[in-house]
PDB file of C-alpha atoms in Angstrom:
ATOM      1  CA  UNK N 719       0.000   0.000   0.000  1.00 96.00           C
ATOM      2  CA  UNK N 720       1.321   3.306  -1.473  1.00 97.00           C
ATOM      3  CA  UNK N 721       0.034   6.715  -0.016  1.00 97.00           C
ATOM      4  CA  UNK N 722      -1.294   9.224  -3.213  1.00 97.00           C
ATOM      5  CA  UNK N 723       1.670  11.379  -1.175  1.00 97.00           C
ATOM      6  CA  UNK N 724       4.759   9.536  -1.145  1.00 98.00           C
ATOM      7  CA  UNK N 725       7.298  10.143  -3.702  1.00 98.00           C
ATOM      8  CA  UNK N 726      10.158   6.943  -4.559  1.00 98.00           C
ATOM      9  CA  UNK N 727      12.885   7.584  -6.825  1.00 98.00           C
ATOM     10  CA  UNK N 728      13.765   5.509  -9.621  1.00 98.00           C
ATOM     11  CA  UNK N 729      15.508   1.876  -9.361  1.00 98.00           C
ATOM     12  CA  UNK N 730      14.087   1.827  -5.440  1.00 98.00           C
ATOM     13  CA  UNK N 731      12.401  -1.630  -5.061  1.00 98.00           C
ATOM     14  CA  UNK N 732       9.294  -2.143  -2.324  1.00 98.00           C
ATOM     15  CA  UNK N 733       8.412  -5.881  -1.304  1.00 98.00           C
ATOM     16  CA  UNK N 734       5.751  -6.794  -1.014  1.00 97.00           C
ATOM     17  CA  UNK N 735       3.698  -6.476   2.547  1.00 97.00           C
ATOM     18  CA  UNK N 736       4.940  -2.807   2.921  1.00 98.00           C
ATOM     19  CA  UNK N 737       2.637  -0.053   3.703  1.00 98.00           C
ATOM     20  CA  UNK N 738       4.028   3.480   2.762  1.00 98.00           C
ATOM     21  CA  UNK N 739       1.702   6.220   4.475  1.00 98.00           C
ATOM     22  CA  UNK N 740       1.341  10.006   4.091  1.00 97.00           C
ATOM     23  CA  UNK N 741       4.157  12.429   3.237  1.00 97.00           C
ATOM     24  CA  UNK N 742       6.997   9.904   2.921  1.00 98.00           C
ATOM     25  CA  UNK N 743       9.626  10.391   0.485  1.00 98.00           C
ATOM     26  CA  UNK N 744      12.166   7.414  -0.717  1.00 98.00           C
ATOM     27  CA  UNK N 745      15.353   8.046  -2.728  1.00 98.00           C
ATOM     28  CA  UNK N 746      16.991   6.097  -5.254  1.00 98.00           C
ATOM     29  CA  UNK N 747      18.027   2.176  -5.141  1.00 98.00           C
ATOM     30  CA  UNK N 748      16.496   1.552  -2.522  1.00 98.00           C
ATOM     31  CA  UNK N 749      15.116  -1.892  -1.026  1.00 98.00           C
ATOM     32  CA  UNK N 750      11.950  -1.385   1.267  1.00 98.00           C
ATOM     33  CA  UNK N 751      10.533  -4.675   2.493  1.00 97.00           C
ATOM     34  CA  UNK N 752       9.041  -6.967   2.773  1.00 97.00           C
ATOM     35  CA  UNK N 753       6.396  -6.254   5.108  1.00 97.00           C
ATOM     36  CA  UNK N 754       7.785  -2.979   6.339  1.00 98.00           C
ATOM     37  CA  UNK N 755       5.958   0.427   7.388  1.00 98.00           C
ATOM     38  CA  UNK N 756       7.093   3.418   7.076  1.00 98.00           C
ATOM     39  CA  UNK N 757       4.703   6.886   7.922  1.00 98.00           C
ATOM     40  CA  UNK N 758       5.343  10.367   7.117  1.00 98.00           C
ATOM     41  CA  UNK N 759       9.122   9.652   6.851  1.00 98.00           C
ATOM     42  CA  UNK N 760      12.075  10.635   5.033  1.00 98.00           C
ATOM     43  CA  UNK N 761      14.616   7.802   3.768  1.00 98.00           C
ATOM     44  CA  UNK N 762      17.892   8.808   1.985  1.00 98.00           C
ATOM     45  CA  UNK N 763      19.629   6.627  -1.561  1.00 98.00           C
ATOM     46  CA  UNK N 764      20.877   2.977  -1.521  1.00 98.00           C
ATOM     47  CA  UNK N 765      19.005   2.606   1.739  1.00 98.00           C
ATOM     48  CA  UNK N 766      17.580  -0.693   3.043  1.00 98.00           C
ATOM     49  CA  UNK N 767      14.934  -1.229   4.933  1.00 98.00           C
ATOM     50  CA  UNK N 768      14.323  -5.086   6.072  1.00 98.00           C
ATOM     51  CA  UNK N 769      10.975  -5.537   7.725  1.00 98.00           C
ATOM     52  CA  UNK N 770      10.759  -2.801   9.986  1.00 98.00           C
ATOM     53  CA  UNK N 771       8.939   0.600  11.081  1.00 98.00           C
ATOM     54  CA  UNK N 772       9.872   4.023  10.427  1.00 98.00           C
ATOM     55  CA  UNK N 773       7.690   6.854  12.075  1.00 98.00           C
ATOM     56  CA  UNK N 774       8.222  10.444  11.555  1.00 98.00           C
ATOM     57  CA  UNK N 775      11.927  10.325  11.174  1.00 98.00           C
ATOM     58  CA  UNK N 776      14.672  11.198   8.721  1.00 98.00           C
ATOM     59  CA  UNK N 777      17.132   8.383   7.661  1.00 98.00           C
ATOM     60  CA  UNK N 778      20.112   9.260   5.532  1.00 98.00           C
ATOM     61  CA  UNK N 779      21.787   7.490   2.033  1.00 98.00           C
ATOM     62  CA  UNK N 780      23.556   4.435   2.359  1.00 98.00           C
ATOM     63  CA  UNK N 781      21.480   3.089   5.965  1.00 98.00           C
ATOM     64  CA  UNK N 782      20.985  -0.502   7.108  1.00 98.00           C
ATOM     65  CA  UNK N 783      17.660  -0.735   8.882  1.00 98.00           C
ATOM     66  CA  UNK N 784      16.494  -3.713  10.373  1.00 97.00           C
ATOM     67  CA  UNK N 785      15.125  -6.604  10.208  1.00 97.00           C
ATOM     68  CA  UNK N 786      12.892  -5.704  13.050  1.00 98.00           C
ATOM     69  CA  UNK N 787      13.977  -2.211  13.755  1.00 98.00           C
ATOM     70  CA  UNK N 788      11.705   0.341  15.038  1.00 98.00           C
ATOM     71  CA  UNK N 789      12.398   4.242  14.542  1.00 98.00           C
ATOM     72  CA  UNK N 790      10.515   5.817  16.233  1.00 98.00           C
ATOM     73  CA  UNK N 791       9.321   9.327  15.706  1.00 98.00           C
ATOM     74  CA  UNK N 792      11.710  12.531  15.892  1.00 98.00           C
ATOM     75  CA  UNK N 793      15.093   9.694  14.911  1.00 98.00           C
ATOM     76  CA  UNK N 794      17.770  11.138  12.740  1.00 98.00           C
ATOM     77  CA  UNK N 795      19.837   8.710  11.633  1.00 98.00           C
ATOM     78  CA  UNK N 796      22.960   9.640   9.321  1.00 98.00           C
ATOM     79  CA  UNK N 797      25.028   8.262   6.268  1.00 98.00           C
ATOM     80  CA  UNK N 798      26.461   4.524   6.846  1.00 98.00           C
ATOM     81  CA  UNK N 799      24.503   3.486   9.698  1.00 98.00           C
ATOM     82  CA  UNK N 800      23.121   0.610  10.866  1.00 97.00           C
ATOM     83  CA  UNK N 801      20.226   0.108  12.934  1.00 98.00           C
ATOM     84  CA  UNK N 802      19.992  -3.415  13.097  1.00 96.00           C
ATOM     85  CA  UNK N 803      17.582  -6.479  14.457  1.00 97.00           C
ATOM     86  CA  UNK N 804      15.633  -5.924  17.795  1.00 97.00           C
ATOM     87  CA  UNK N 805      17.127  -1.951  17.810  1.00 98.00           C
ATOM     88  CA  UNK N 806      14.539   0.273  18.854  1.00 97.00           C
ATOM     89  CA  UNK N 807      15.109   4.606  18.568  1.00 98.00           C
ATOM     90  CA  UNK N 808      13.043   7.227  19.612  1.00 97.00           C
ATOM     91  CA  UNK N 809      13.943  11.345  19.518  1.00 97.00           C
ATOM     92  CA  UNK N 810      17.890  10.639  18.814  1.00 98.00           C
ATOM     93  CA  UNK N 811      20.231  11.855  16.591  1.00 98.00           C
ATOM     94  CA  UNK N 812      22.971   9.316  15.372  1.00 98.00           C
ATOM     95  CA  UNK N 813      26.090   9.984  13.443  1.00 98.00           C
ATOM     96  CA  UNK N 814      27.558   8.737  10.986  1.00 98.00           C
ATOM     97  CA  UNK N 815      29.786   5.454  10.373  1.00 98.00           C
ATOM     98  CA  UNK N 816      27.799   4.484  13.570  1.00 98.00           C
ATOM     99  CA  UNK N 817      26.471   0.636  14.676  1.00 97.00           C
ATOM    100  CA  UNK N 818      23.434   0.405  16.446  1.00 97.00           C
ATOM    101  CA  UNK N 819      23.352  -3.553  15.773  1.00 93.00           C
ATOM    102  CA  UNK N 820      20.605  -5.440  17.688  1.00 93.00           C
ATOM    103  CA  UNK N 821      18.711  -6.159  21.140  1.00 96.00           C
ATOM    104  CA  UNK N 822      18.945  -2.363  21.856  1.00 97.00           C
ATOM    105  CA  UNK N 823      16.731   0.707  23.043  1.00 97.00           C
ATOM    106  CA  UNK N 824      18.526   4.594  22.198  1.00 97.00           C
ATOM    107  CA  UNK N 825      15.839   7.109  22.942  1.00 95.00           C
ATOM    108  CA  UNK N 826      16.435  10.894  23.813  1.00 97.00           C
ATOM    109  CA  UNK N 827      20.209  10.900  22.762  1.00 98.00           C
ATOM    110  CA  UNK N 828      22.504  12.258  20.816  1.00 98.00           C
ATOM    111  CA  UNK N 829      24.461  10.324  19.574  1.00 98.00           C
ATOM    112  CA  UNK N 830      27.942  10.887  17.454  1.00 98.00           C
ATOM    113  CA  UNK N 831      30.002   9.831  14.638  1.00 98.00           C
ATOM    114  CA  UNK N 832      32.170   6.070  14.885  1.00 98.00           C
ATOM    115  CA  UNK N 833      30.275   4.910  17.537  1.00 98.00           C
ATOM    116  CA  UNK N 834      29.643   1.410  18.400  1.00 98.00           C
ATOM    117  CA  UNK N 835      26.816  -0.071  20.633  1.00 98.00           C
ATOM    118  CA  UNK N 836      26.884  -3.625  21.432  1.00 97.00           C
ATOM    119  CA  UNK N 837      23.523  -5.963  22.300  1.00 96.00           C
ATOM    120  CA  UNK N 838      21.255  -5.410  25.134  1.00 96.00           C
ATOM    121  CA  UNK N 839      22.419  -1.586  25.609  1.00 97.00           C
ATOM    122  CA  UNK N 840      19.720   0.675  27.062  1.00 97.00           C
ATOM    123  CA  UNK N 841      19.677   4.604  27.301  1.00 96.00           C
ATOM    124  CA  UNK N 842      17.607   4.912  30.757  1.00 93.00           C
ATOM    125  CA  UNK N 843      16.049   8.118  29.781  1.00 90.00           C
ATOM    126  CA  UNK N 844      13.250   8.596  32.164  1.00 82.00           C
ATOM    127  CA  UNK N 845      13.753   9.523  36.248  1.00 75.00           C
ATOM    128  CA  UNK N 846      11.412   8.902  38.900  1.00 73.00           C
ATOM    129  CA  UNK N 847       9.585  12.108  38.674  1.00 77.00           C
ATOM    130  CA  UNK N 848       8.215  11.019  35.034  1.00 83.00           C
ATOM    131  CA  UNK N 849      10.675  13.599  33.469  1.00 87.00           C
ATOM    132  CA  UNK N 850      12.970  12.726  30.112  1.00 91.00           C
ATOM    133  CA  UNK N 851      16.710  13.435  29.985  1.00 95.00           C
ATOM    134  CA  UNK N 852      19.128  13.230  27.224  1.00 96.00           C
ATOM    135  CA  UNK N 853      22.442  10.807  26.835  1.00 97.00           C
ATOM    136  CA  UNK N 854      25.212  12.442  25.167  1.00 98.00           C
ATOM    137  CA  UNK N 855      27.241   9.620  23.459  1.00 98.00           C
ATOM    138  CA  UNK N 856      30.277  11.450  21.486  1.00 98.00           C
ATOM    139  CA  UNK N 857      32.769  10.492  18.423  1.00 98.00           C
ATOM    140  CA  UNK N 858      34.324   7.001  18.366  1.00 98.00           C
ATOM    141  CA  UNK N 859      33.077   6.177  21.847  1.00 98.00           C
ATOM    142  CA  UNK N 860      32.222   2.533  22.501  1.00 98.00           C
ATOM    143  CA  UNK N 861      29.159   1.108  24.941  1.00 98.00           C
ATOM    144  CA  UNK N 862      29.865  -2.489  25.863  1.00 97.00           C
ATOM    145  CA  UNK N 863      26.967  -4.943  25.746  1.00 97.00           C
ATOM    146  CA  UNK N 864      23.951  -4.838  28.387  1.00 97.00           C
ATOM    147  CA  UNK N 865      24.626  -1.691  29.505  1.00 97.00           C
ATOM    148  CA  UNK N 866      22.471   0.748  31.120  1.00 97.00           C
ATOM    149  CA  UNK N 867      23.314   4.670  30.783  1.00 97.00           C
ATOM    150  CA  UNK N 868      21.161   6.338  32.819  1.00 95.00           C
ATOM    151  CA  UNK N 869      20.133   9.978  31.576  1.00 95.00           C
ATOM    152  CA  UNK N 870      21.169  12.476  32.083  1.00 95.00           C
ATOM    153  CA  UNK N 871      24.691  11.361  31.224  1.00 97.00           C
ATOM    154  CA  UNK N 872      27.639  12.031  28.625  1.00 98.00           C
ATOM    155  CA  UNK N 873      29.897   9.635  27.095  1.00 98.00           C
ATOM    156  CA  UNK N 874      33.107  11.784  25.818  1.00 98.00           C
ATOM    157  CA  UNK N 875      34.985  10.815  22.962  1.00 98.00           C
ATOM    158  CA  UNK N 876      37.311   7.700  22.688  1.00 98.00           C
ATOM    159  CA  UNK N 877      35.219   6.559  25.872  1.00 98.00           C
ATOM    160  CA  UNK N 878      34.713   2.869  26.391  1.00 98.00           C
ATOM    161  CA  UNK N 879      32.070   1.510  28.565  1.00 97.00           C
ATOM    162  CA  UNK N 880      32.466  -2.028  29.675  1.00 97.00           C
ATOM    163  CA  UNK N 881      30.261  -4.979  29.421  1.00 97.00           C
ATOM    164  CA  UNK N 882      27.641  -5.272  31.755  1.00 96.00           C
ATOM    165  CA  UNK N 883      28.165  -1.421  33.424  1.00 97.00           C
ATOM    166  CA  UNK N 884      25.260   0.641  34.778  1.00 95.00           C
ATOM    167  CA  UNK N 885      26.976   4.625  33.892  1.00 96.00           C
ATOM    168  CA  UNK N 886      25.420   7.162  36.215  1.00 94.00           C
ATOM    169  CA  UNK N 887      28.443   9.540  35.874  1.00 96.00           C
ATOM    170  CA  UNK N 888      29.919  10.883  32.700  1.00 98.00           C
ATOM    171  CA  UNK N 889      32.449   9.296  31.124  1.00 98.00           C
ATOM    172  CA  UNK N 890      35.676  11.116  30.287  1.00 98.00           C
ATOM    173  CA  UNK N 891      37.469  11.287  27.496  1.00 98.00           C
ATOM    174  CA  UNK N 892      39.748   8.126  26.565  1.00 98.00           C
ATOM    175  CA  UNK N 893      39.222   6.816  29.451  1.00 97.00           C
ATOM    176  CA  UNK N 894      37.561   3.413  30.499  1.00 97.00           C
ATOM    177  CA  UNK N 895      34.130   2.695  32.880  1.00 97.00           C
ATOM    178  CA  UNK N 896      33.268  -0.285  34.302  1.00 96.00           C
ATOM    179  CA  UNK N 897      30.341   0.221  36.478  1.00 95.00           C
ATOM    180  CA  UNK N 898      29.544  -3.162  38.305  1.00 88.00           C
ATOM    181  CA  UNK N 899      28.862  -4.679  41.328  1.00 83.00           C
ATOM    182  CA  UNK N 900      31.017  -7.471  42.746  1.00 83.00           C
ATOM    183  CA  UNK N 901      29.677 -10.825  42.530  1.00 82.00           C
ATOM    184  CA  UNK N 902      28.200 -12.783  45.362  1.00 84.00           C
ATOM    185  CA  UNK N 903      28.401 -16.342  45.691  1.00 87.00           C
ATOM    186  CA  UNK N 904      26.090 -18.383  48.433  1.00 89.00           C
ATOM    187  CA  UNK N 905      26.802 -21.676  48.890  1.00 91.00           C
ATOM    188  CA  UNK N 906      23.899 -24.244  49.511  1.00 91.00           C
ATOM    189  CA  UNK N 907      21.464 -21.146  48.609  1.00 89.00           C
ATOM    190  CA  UNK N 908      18.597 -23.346  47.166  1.00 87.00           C
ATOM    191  CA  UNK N 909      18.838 -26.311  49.997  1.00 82.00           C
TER     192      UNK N 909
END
């Protein structure tokens, strides 16, 4: 299903199972689909989008989205990215060259150029008084898989946070967090 609106440049295929709705505007060689949705969104050249949802956001040329992405609206995502399977955005801005591969939620963040983001990382973006904050996640910074970064925080460049680390405190530049607690072992626990 094509909106009357939407506008696809030439040599862009669409699988079938997609739904294209309102304003959205495709570029060139693209591949949308199958069975993907995208509303009132723009979406860049030689993009690919592999059964997922875009909403109300802006995706840049040369993008890897999906299979089972879902941008959410006010998501900005630039040249060379990849939001991959399981990746969920929502009012970010990503750079470019960056990997947002799979298992992951980014919302209210900024988010530079070079930066990796392994499985199972959240952006903790909401506090206890129902408020939203912003994480800052700067150039060629890397966030180690399942970790939390609670907002309002910044990650400086050339920062590393390792696996596993719940980041309450900004990170400084080239410099390495590990946030976790020591484990516990109980011995005869379950007799």
């Amino acid at each position: 299903y094509i909106s009357l609106d939407a506008k696809i440049g030439k040599d862009t295929i669409i699988y079938p199972g997609t739904n294209i709705q309102g304003k959205t505007i495709i570029g060139q060689n693209c591949v949308i689909g199958p069975n993907s949705n995208i509303i009132s969104s723009t979406i860049g050249d030689n993009t690919i989008v592999e059964l997922s949802k875009i909403d109300s956001s802006t995706i840049a040329s040369n993008v890897k989205i999906g299979p089972f992405a879902n941008i959410r609206p006010n998501s900005n995502i630039s040249s060379n990215t990849k939001v991959g399977s399981f990746a969920e955005t929502k009012n970010v801005n990503v750079g470019e060259n960056t990997k947002i591969p799979h298992l992951i939620y980014v919302g209210d963040a900024d988010i530079g150029n070079n930066v990796e983001i392994a499985c199972g990382v959240i952006t903790a973006n909401m506090n206890i008084n129902w408020q939203k904050n912003r994480t800052v996640i700067k150039d060629n910074a890397f966030i180690g898989c399942n970790s939390s970064l609670l907002a309002p925080v910044t990650i400086e460049e050339n920062a590393i946070v390792a696996a596993g680390s719940t980041i309450t405190d900004d990170v400084p530049q080239n410099s390495l967090a590990i946030a976790r607690q020591k484990q516990i072992i109980k011995e005869d626990y379950n007799k």
